XYZ file of C-alpha atoms in Angstrom:
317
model
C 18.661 -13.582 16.920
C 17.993 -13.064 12.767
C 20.362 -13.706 10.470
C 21.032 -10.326 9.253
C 22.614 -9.888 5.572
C 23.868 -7.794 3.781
C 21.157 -7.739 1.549
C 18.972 -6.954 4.155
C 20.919 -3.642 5.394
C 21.158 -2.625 2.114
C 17.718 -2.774 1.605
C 16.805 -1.053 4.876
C 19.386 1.595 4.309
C 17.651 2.900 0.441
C 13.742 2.498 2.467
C 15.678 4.340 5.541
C 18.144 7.086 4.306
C 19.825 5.943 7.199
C 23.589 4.775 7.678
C 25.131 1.480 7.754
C 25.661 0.618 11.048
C 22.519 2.072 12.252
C 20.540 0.142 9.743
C 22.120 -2.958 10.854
C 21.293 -1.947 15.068
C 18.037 -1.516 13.816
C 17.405 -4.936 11.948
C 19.075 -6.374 15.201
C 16.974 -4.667 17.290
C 13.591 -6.180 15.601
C 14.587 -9.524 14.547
C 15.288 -8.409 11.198
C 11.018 -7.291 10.607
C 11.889 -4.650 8.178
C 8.912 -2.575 8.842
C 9.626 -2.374 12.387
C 13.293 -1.547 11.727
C 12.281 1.013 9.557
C 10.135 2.579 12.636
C 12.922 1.965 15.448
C 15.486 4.032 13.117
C 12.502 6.930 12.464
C 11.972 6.806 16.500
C 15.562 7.588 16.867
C 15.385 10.086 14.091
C 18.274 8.543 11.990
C 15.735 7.985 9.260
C 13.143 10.470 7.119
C 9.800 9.055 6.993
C 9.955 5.955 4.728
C 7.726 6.292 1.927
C 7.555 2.729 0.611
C 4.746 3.269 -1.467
C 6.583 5.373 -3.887
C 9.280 2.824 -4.280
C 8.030 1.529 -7.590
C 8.562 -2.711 -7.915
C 6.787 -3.584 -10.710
C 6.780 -2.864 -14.488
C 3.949 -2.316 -16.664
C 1.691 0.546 -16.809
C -0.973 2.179 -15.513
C -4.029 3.922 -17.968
C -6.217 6.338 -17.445
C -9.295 7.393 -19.709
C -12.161 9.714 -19.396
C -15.609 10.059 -21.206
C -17.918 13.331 -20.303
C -18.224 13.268 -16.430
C -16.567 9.718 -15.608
C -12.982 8.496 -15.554
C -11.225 5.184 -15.195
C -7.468 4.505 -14.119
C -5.856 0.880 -14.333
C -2.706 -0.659 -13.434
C -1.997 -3.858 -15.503
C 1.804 -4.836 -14.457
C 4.111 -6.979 -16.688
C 7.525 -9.069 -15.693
C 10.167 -5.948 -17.435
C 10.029 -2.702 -18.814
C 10.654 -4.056 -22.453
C 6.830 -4.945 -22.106
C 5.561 -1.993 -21.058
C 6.865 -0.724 -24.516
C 5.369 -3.545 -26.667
C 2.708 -2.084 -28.834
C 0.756 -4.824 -28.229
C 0.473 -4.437 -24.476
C -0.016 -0.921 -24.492
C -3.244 -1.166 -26.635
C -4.523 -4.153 -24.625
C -3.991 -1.291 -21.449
C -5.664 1.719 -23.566
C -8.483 -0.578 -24.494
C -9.001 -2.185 -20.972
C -8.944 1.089 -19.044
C -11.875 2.068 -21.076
C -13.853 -1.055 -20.884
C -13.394 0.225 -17.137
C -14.988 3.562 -17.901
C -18.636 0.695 -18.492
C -18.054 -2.157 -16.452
C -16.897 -0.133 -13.370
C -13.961 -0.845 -10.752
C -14.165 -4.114 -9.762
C -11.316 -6.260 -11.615
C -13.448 -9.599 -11.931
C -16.157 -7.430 -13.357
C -13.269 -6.048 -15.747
C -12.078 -9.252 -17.001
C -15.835 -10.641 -17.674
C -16.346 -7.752 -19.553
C -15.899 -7.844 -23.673
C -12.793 -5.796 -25.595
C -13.646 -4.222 -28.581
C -12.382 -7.212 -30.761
C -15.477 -8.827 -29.542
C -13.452 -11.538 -26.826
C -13.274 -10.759 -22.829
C -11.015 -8.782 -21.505
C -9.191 -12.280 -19.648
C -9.399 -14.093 -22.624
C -7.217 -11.351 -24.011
C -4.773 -11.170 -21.743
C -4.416 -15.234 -21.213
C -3.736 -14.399 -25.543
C -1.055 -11.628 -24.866
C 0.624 -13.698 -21.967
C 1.489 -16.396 -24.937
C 2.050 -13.833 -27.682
C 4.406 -11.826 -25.282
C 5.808 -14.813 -23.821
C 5.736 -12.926 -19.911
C 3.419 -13.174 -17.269
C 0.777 -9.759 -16.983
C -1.714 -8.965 -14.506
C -4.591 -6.660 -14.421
C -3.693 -5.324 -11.262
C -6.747 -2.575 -9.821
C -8.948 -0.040 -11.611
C -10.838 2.681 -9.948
C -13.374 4.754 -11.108
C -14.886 8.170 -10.569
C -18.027 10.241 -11.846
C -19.370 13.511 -11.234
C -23.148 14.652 -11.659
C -21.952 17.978 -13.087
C -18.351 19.170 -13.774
C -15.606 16.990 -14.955
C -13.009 14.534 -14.294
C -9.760 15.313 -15.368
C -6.568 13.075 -15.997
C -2.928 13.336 -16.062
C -0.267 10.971 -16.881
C 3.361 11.659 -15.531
C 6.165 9.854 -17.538
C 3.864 9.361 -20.490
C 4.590 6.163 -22.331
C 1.662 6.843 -24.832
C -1.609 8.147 -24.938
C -3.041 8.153 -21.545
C -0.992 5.637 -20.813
C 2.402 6.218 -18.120
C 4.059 5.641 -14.906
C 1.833 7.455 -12.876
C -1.668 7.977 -13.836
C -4.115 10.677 -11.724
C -7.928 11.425 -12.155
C -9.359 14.629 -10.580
C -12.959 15.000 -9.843
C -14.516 18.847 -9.791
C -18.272 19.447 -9.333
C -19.189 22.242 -10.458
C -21.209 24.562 -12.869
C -17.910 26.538 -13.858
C -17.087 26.149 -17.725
C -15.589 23.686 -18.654
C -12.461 24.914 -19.407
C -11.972 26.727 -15.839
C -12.427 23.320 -14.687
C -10.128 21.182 -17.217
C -7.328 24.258 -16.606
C -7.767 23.487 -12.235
C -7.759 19.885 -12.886
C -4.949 19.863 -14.504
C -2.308 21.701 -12.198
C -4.369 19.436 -8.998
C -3.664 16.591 -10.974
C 0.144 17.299 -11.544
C 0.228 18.294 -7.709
C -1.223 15.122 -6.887
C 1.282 12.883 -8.900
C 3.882 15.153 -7.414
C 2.758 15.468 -3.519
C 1.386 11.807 -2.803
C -1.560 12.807 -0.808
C -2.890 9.778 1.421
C -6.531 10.901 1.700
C -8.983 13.687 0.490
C -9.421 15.058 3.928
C -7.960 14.662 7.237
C -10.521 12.606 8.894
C -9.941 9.948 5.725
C -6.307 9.219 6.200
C -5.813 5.746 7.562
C -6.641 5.132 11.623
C -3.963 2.672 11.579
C -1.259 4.401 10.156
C -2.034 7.397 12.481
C -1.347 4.991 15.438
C 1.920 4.112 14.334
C 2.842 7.439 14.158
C 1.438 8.408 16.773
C 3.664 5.315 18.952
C 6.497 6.725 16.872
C 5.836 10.642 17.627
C 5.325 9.373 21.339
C 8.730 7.122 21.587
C 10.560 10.127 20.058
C 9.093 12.876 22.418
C 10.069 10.557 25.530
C 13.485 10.942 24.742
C 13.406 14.596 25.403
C 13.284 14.099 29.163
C 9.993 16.453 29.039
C 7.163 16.438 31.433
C 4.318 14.590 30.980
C 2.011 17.347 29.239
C 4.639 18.507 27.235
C 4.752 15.075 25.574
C 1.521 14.777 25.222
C 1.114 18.413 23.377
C 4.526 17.513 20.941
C 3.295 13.877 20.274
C -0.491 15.874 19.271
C 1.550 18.322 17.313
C 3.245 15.797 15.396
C 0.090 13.755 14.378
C -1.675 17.559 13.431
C 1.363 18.146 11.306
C 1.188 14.507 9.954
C -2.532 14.808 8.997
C -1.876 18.042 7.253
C 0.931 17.127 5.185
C -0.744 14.172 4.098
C -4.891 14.961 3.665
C -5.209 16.631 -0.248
C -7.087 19.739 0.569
C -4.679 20.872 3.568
C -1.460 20.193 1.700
C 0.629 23.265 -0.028
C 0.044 23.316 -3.823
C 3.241 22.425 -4.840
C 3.506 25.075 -8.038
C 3.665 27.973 -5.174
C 4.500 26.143 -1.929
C 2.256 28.235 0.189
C -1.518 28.010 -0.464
C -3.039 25.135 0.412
C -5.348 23.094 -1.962
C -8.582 23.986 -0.538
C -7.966 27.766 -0.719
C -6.428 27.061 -4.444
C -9.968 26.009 -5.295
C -11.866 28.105 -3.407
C -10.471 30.832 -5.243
C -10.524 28.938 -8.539
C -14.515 28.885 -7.973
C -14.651 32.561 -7.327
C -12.863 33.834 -9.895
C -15.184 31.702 -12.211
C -18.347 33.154 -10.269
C -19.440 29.341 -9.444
C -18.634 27.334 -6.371
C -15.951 24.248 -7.267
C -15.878 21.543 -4.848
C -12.945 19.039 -5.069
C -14.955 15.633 -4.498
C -12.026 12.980 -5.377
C -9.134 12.169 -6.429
C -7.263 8.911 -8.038
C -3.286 8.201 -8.120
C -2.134 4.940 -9.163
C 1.732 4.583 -9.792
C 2.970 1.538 -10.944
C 4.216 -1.322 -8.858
C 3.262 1.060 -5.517
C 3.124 -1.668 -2.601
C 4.726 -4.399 -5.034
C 8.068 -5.905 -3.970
C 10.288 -7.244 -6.765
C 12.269 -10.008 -6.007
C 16.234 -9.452 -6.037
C 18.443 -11.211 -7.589
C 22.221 -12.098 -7.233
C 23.724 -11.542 -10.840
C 27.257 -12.885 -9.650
C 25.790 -15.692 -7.944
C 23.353 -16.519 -11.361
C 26.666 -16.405 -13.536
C 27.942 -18.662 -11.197
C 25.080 -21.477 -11.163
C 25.113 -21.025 -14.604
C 28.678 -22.422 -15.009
C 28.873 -24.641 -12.837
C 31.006 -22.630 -10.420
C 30.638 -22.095 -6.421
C 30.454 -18.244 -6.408
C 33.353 -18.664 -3.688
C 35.741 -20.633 -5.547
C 37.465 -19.477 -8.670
C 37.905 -21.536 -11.464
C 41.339 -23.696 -11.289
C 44.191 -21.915 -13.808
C 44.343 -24.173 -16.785
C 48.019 -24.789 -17.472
């Protein structure tokens, strides 16, 4: 059997939602694999669905820049926050994301590429890693283009220009003025930082996540002591509800909580008297899929002087 900490039910318990004890069956249950434990406690519905991806890790920040129909988002991540605020670091971001908007999404291709100062966009960084004195990393970079229409971006917790927490791109095509389009992209951008949508469309989202809901949806239905073909039709009905709550265009727009996306701009393109089709979308937020390592503060005080964490220091007289 795992050694199961404390740590380790603590952890499971902010992913989870769920309580102590059950958190530490769980871990029990699957040899401490958090992921699985995590699944066991959904499957027994003493957990919401874990959204790990929004548990932000990693500092830094994440850019986004667009020029006519194109637009580029990065993530470059840093060690702390205090970076993320450096003035230095946020221009090396600002100028980075739009060396992205020429050189494209590749990262390699990103780095080869020259900054405005004339030196590559590595070189720079290796230069603000010993400047800074903390380790940075130019994480990802996507980037999206229309043939006609626009691209429109929106930062959540804005740490500068174009430059936050959470960056989102937007891409319309469409012959609809410009500002019908810039107005739309916005409030689909701020639903998009604000709903997490896993995939344009339904038939995009992840085969392998739909599985494991699916063995989840299918585990959880058993226990209703159901026939058969009942099952079946609830564990269907789950994965149906799944793919809608999660595919962009079939999701509620969050600033009414009843329309969902695709109607939104559907309408958007008739009331402009030009057909709008939502192509793609971008949403980078920082540190999404990064795990920081945790540390023991008591425990570092403790190495630091020279004293077991478990033993007090002897009363001097």
């Amino acid at each position: 059997m795992a050694d199961i900490t404390a740590a380790m039910v603590k952890d499971l318990r902010e992913k989870s939602g769920a309580g102590m004890m059950d958190c530490k069956k769980a871990l029990n249950e699957t040899s401490g694999d958090m992921d699985a434990a995590v699944d066991w406690l959904r499957a027994k519905g003493l957990a919401a669905q874990a959204k790990k991806s929004s548990r932000t890790a990693a500092e830094g920040l994440v850019g986004v820049a667009v020029s006519g129909t194109k637009g580029a988002a990065i993530e470059v991540n840093s060690e702390t926050d205090f970076v993320a605020k450096n003035a230095q670091f946020q221009e090396f971001v600002r100028e980075a994301t739009q060396v992205a908007l020429t050189a494209g999404e590749d990262v390699e291709a990103i780095k080869a590429a020259a900054m405005p100062s004339g030196t590559t966009v590595a070189d720079t960084l290796t230069n603000n890693i010993a400047t800074i004195g903390e380790n940075q990393v130019l994480r990802r970079a996507r980037v999206l283009e229309v043939s006609k229409g626009a691209v429109v971006p929106y930062v959540h917790n804005q740490q500068g220009p174009g430059l936050g927490k959470i960056g989102v791109l937007v891409a319309l095509e469409s012959e609809a003025s410009d500002e019908v389009l810039q107005s739309l992209g916005k409030q689909l951008a701020m639903h998009v930082a604000a709903a997490f949508p896993k995939a344009l469309n339904e038939g995009d989202l992840d085969e392998a996540e739909i599985e494991r809901e699916r063995a989840i949806a299918t585990e959880k239905a058993a226990e209703s002591g159901k026939p058969a073909d009942i099952i079946a039709k609830m564990v269907e009905g789950s994965i149906a509800k799944f793919r809608k709550e999660h595919a962009l265009v079939s999701q509620l727009f969050v600033m009414d909580g009843k329309t969902k996306i695709s109607d939104v701009v559907a309408k958007a393109g008739k009331d402009a008297g030009a057909e709008i089709k939502l192509v793609d979308y971008v949403r980078f937020q920082l540190g999404e899929g990064i795990e920081k390592e945790t540390s023991d503060f008591a425990a570092e005080v403790a190495a630091a002087s020279g004293v077991p964490q478990n033993k007090q220091p002897e009363p001097t007289a």
